[in-house]
Amino acid sequence: MYGEAGRVWRQHPLALVVTLALLAGVLPPLLLGGTQPADAQPELSFSDDPEGLSTDPAVIEPPTIGQELTLTLDPGPWPEAVEDVEFEVVQLFGDLDLVEDVFTLQAAGGSGPVDEAVVEFTQNLPEGRYEVTAHGRMEEGSGFDRLGRTEFLVSETGGVYTVHGVVEDATGAGVENMCVSVDTPDLVHRASGLTDSGGRYSVTLLPSSGAVGGLTVVLSVSDCSGRAGPSDVYVAAEGESRITDVSLLPDTPHEQDWTVYQAAVVDVAVQDEAGSVLDCAVTLGPLGPGEHTLLVPDCVDGGTAYADVWVGNTRNPEEAEVIAVTEGQRLSRTVTVQPAGFVTGRIIEAATGAPASSCVQVFERIDGVRTAVSQRIDPSATMEYELQVGPGEPVLEFNRCEQTNPVTGEVELQPFDYQQQFYARAAALADANAVVVGPGATVTGIDAALLAEGEEFPDEPETFPDVPVWHEFETEIAWLVGEGITTGFEDGTFRPRQAVTRQAAAAFLYRLAGEPEVTAATGF
């Protein structure tokens, strides 16, 4: 009855469902006249708005198996110049990746284009958002030309949320190929729209199955054009590229306009303390107009690891140079870096000596301020850490793990069964001990014994703050101190997990012997 088209549809039921939706009018109709010339390039209609903004994609309920549907090409038969049409179907944010099939739009016997058929669904489409692209072949043996694209939604609830608007530059002209993303804070759904040549965009979200009434979202704008260089990219001003807590209502479009600027960048040359240029140069940006403090990340040159540094030659972010940039500006800076050092240790529970049961993050503090340096330790690990730090006297903080929500940009704190602690065993920053780290040096034994909420360290006297009374060798270490054999480190710690050097062992034996008079040369 339906010729070659019917045969192909029966063989490819999933592609059939999408094609039925396209051709039956549940999607915006195909604006194809019946007498278009052979060189015409018809498009799938999804822009009825006089300003060129996209209208909402059509929404259909999940089709049932056996449901009949009449196929009609509106406003008429496919033009005779188009012999075959290929539909590419992509399910956005779903499991259906791609379906490609060719449908011959000629009736049996070649009597003319098909304009109507009655078929039935043999398979359901899951809830989701679908993008359909049509390619047509104008004559036998030729390639396929793109005819257009459209989208449709399969939804049980029927309501959709829409955001549209315009992205303009500083002169008021529309900016093409900007991405406007709409996110829900709980990451249930994410969608984005691309601006056209006039800067216009429209983004539609399919509500999650539990969504009722209003929906709170985060809007963001970014350049997704793949332009040649960072200074060619468009970016919003500081703090204006992301808008949080936007309330959407179903079937009520929300309008959001943006102003973006040609990005500024800062080229940073990196040198060591001798003034030798390192292979660590970096371009920082793109930057929107405004004031910025910029971090040059740690790098490796010639096998040597160098610590990160803020522009302004400081590891304290509060002392970094504030750089004011204007639209499209390109600046240059030079920073001096030092070989990085390392601190290592183990994190345990104070009450039991067992590894901590929560995710713990070790932070570096310089002059009391957190730097960009930190390390997360998962509770499934041994709770041993190695943190790369800059040379100097950092203070280590042991606290709950933090992560930045990729949607809202806010810092989220993870559950934590313990109290914040600074090295060594200090509850407050003012009582913390610094760790002396030389360039390229490794300091071991910087352990932490974490207290549960409301718990206090035992009142029994302890020889060193990093040797608690429950430590397996606390008695032996206390005897060494009592006999004057060991005095610990200058910062008052013992560092029980640090290796003993030959010179320290010689000092221990000398003190054990009662510090006798030395009359002979060492021989070393």
Tab-separated table of C-alpha atoms in Angstrom, residues 71-335:
chain	number	residue	atom	x	y	z
A	71	LEU	CA	0.997	10.738	8.381
A	72	THR	CA	0.406	14.007	6.580
A	73	LEU	CA	2.939	16.299	4.938
A	74	ASP	CA	1.670	19.792	5.603
A	75	PRO	CA	1.133	22.049	3.673
A	76	GLY	CA	1.352	19.490	0.879
A	77	PRO	CA	3.298	16.644	-0.685
A	78	TRP	CA	7.056	16.629	-0.510
A	79	PRO	CA	8.353	18.541	-3.555
A	80	GLU	CA	9.076	16.291	-6.496
A	81	ALA	CA	12.691	17.502	-6.524
A	82	VAL	CA	13.325	15.681	-3.228
A	83	GLU	CA	13.515	11.935	-3.774
A	84	ASP	CA	14.759	10.666	-0.399
A	85	VAL	CA	15.002	12.115	3.106
A	86	GLU	CA	17.349	10.924	5.843
A	87	PHE	CA	16.464	11.680	9.491
A	88	GLU	CA	19.136	11.754	12.205
A	89	VAL	CA	17.626	11.363	15.675
A	90	VAL	CA	19.510	12.124	18.885
A	91	GLN	CA	17.960	11.729	22.317
A	92	LEU	CA	19.431	14.489	24.456
A	93	PHE	CA	20.219	13.527	28.078
A	94	GLY	CA	19.083	9.941	27.477
A	95	ASP	CA	20.149	6.476	26.392
A	96	LEU	CA	19.176	6.668	22.718
A	97	ASP	CA	22.306	7.938	20.999
A	98	LEU	CA	21.605	7.963	17.260
A	99	VAL	CA	19.261	6.485	14.682
A	100	GLU	CA	19.844	6.912	10.947
A	101	ASP	CA	17.518	5.666	8.230
A	102	VAL	CA	16.594	6.652	4.683
A	103	PHE	CA	12.918	6.922	3.768
A	104	THR	CA	11.920	6.920	0.088
A	105	LEU	CA	9.065	9.392	-0.318
A	106	GLN	CA	7.679	7.886	-3.525
A	107	ALA	CA	4.474	5.876	-3.737
A	108	ALA	CA	4.432	2.400	-5.300
A	109	GLY	CA	4.858	2.555	-9.065
A	110	GLY	CA	6.518	5.981	-8.923
A	111	SER	CA	3.238	7.815	-9.413
A	112	GLY	CA	4.293	10.759	-7.252
A	113	PRO	CA	5.307	11.807	-3.742
A	114	VAL	CA	3.591	10.192	-0.739
A	115	ASP	CA	1.375	12.683	1.083
A	116	GLU	CA	-0.529	10.490	3.561
A	117	ALA	CA	-0.329	7.071	5.221
A	118	VAL	CA	-1.824	5.333	8.271
A	119	VAL	CA	0.549	3.300	10.456
A	120	GLU	CA	0.796	2.156	14.070
A	121	PHE	CA	3.467	2.357	16.748
A	122	THR	CA	5.339	-0.880	17.384
A	123	GLN	CA	7.563	0.550	20.142
A	124	ASN	CA	7.472	3.294	22.783
A	125	LEU	CA	9.853	6.221	22.991
A	126	PRO	CA	11.077	6.908	26.560
A	127	GLU	CA	10.532	10.280	28.192
A	128	GLY	CA	13.141	12.724	27.048
A	129	ARG	CA	14.157	15.425	24.648
A	130	TYR	CA	14.880	14.595	21.011
A	131	GLU	CA	16.721	16.485	18.300
A	132	VAL	CA	15.862	15.642	14.703
A	133	THR	CA	17.926	16.668	11.677
A	134	ALA	CA	16.634	16.101	8.125
A	135	HIS	CA	18.838	15.643	5.065
A	136	GLY	CA	17.333	15.387	1.564
A	137	ARG	CA	18.584	14.002	-1.757
A	138	MET	CA	17.401	16.018	-4.731
A	139	GLU	CA	18.130	13.427	-7.430
A	140	GLU	CA	19.194	9.816	-7.693
A	141	GLY	CA	22.903	9.286	-7.152
A	142	SER	CA	23.489	12.667	-5.521
A	143	GLY	CA	24.522	13.299	-1.920
A	144	PHE	CA	22.275	14.480	0.878
A	145	ASP	CA	21.858	18.196	1.678
A	146	ARG	CA	20.823	19.425	5.094
A	147	LEU	CA	17.191	20.557	5.087
A	148	GLY	CA	16.834	21.642	8.715
A	149	ARG	CA	16.455	20.542	12.321
A	150	THR	CA	13.873	20.608	15.084
A	151	GLU	CA	13.251	19.199	18.546
A	152	PHE	CA	10.389	17.521	20.361
A	153	LEU	CA	9.723	16.308	23.900
A	154	VAL	CA	8.135	13.115	25.154
A	155	SER	CA	6.647	13.893	28.560
A	156	GLU	CA	4.154	12.354	30.952
A	157	THR	CA	3.415	15.691	32.649
A	158	GLY	CA	3.164	17.804	29.498
A	159	GLY	CA	4.432	21.091	30.978
A	160	VAL	CA	7.780	22.545	29.932
A	161	TYR	CA	10.031	25.349	31.166
A	162	THR	CA	11.444	27.852	28.679
A	163	VAL	CA	14.126	30.565	28.859
A	164	HIS	CA	14.778	32.898	25.935
A	165	GLY	CA	16.525	36.193	25.325
A	166	VAL	CA	19.334	37.974	23.507
A	167	VAL	CA	23.118	37.995	24.002
A	168	GLU	CA	24.655	41.335	22.913
A	169	ASP	CA	28.118	42.871	22.922
A	170	ALA	CA	29.016	46.244	24.431
A	171	THR	CA	27.757	48.040	21.295
A	172	GLY	CA	24.352	46.353	21.444
A	173	ALA	CA	24.988	44.027	18.496
A	174	GLY	CA	23.915	40.391	18.811
A	175	VAL	CA	26.694	37.829	19.389
A	176	GLU	CA	26.445	34.542	17.513
A	177	ASN	CA	27.457	31.117	18.870
A	178	MET	CA	27.121	31.903	22.570
A	179	CYS	CA	25.914	29.038	24.772
A	180	VAL	CA	23.253	29.784	27.369
A	181	SER	CA	22.851	26.884	29.805
A	182	VAL	CA	20.010	26.191	32.195
A	183	ASP	CA	20.823	23.918	35.136
A	184	THR	CA	18.885	22.683	38.131
A	185	PRO	CA	20.954	22.745	41.347
A	186	ASP	CA	20.324	19.051	41.968
A	187	LEU	CA	21.578	18.177	38.457
A	188	VAL	CA	18.284	16.525	37.495
A	189	HIS	CA	18.415	18.083	34.058
A	190	ARG	CA	20.630	20.383	32.010
A	191	ALA	CA	19.901	22.058	28.700
A	192	SER	CA	21.551	24.726	26.590
A	193	GLY	CA	20.750	26.932	23.649
A	194	LEU	CA	22.985	28.452	20.978
A	195	THR	CA	22.530	32.057	19.859
A	196	ASP	CA	21.796	32.795	16.206
A	197	SER	CA	23.330	35.574	14.081
A	198	GLY	CA	21.200	38.116	15.955
A	199	GLY	CA	22.259	36.850	19.372
A	200	ARG	CA	18.853	35.270	20.039
A	201	TYR	CA	18.430	31.955	21.856
A	202	SER	CA	15.753	29.755	23.374
A	203	VAL	CA	16.244	26.911	25.863
A	204	THR	CA	13.520	24.465	26.847
A	205	LEU	CA	13.690	22.047	29.778
A	206	LEU	CA	11.684	18.890	30.121
A	207	PRO	CA	10.614	18.659	33.786
A	208	SER	CA	11.741	15.679	35.832
A	209	SER	CA	9.058	13.168	36.765
A	210	GLY	CA	8.721	14.660	40.263
A	211	ALA	CA	8.703	18.329	39.238
A	212	VAL	CA	5.514	20.151	40.265
A	213	GLY	CA	4.906	23.875	39.855
A	214	GLY	CA	7.912	26.213	39.900
A	215	LEU	CA	11.472	25.155	39.160
A	216	THR	CA	14.571	26.903	40.560
A	217	VAL	CA	17.455	26.948	38.096
A	218	VAL	CA	20.871	28.473	37.461
A	219	LEU	CA	21.534	30.318	34.196
A	220	SER	CA	24.991	30.771	32.697
A	221	VAL	CA	26.454	32.119	29.472
A	222	SER	CA	29.736	31.121	27.814
A	223	ASP	CA	31.474	31.256	24.466
A	224	CYS	CA	31.231	27.962	22.585
A	225	SER	CA	32.295	29.132	19.139
A	226	GLY	CA	35.807	27.676	19.041
A	227	ARG	CA	37.228	31.069	18.048
A	228	ALA	CA	40.919	31.355	17.244
A	229	GLY	CA	42.428	32.711	20.471
A	230	PRO	CA	41.503	33.628	24.036
A	231	SER	CA	41.269	37.356	23.242
A	232	ASP	CA	38.729	36.561	20.478
A	233	VAL	CA	36.385	34.879	22.950
A	234	TYR	CA	33.381	36.657	24.415
A	235	VAL	CA	32.870	36.545	28.164
A	236	ALA	CA	30.592	38.213	30.707
A	237	ALA	CA	31.932	40.630	33.298
A	238	GLU	CA	33.098	39.356	36.693
A	239	GLY	CA	30.163	37.830	38.546
A	240	GLU	CA	27.723	38.216	35.636
A	241	SER	CA	28.261	34.953	33.744
A	242	ARG	CA	26.158	32.944	36.215
A	243	ILE	CA	22.785	33.830	37.704
A	244	THR	CA	21.498	31.650	40.540
A	245	ASP	CA	18.060	31.019	42.029
A	246	VAL	CA	16.016	31.879	38.935
A	247	SER	CA	12.390	30.776	39.336
A	248	LEU	CA	10.695	29.267	36.282
A	249	LEU	CA	7.020	28.451	35.870
A	250	PRO	CA	5.732	25.717	33.538
A	251	ASP	CA	4.559	26.948	30.147
A	252	THR	CA	5.568	30.541	31.083
A	253	PRO	CA	8.713	31.633	29.181
A	254	HIS	CA	11.335	33.465	31.223
A	255	GLU	CA	13.255	36.235	29.437
A	256	GLN	CA	16.946	36.727	30.240
A	257	ASP	CA	19.247	39.024	28.251
A	258	TRP	CA	23.047	39.170	28.564
A	259	THR	CA	25.866	41.571	27.731
A	260	VAL	CA	29.232	40.019	26.903
A	261	TYR	CA	32.633	41.466	26.048
A	262	GLN	CA	35.718	40.487	24.095
A	263	ALA	CA	37.908	38.721	26.629
A	264	ALA	CA	41.117	40.066	28.138
A	265	VAL	CA	44.121	37.810	28.858
A	266	VAL	CA	47.329	38.037	30.877
A	267	ASP	CA	50.505	36.384	29.544
A	268	VAL	CA	52.739	35.275	32.438
A	269	ALA	CA	56.438	34.427	32.118
A	270	VAL	CA	57.876	32.177	34.858
A	271	GLN	CA	61.442	32.313	36.173
A	272	ASP	CA	63.390	30.761	39.049
A	273	GLU	CA	65.146	32.700	41.804
A	274	ALA	CA	68.310	32.963	39.685
A	275	GLY	CA	66.329	34.708	36.952
A	276	SER	CA	66.426	31.775	34.532
A	277	VAL	CA	63.277	31.525	32.405
A	278	LEU	CA	61.391	28.268	32.952
A	279	ASP	CA	59.266	26.337	30.482
A	280	CYS	CA	56.161	27.139	32.528
A	281	ALA	CA	54.791	30.211	30.768
A	282	VAL	CA	50.995	30.441	30.901
A	283	THR	CA	48.213	32.583	29.460
A	284	LEU	CA	45.563	33.328	32.079
A	285	GLY	CA	42.046	34.026	30.853
A	286	PRO	CA	39.704	34.634	29.217
A	287	LEU	CA	38.848	37.466	31.612
A	288	GLY	CA	35.879	39.765	31.636
A	289	PRO	CA	36.373	43.496	32.282
A	290	GLY	CA	37.012	44.193	35.945
A	291	GLU	CA	39.531	43.385	38.676
A	292	HIS	CA	41.127	39.957	39.050
A	293	THR	CA	43.723	38.152	41.168
A	294	LEU	CA	45.422	35.383	39.186
A	295	LEU	CA	47.062	32.141	40.253
A	296	VAL	CA	49.909	30.623	38.245
A	297	PRO	CA	49.596	26.853	38.791
A	298	ASP	CA	52.463	24.658	39.927
A	299	CYS	CA	54.633	23.358	37.123
A	300	VAL	CA	57.506	21.010	36.358
A	301	ASP	CA	60.649	22.110	34.504
A	302	GLY	CA	63.636	19.864	33.956
A	303	GLY	CA	62.254	17.319	36.426
A	304	THR	CA	61.926	19.879	39.234
A	305	ALA	CA	58.467	20.616	40.618
A	306	TYR	CA	57.814	24.289	41.370
A	307	ALA	CA	55.129	25.574	43.713
A	308	ASP	CA	52.234	27.656	42.486
A	309	VAL	CA	52.311	31.412	43.026
A	310	TRP	CA	49.884	34.302	42.692
A	311	VAL	CA	50.715	37.071	40.262
A	312	GLY	CA	52.548	39.528	42.466
A	313	ASN	CA	55.092	36.892	43.626
A	314	THR	CA	53.249	35.740	46.731
A	315	ARG	CA	51.749	32.492	47.934
A	316	ASN	CA	49.248	34.382	50.084
A	317	PRO	CA	46.135	35.006	47.936
A	318	GLU	CA	45.270	38.080	49.985
A	319	GLU	CA	48.563	39.698	48.954
A	320	ALA	CA	48.187	38.970	45.235
A	321	GLU	CA	48.331	41.790	42.692
A	322	VAL	CA	44.904	43.086	41.734
A	323	ILE	CA	44.881	43.378	37.943
A	324	ALA	CA	42.290	45.651	36.337
A	325	VAL	CA	41.553	44.768	32.721
A	326	THR	CA	39.365	46.298	30.050
A	327	GLU	CA	37.630	44.627	27.118
A	328	GLY	CA	40.004	42.822	24.746
A	329	GLN	CA	43.124	43.935	26.670
A	330	ARG	CA	46.308	41.815	26.687
A	331	LEU	CA	48.769	42.294	29.561
A	332	SER	CA	52.101	40.722	30.516
A	333	ARG	CA	53.492	39.766	33.921
A	334	THR	CA	56.500	37.838	35.282
A	335	VAL	CA	56.532	35.695	38.417
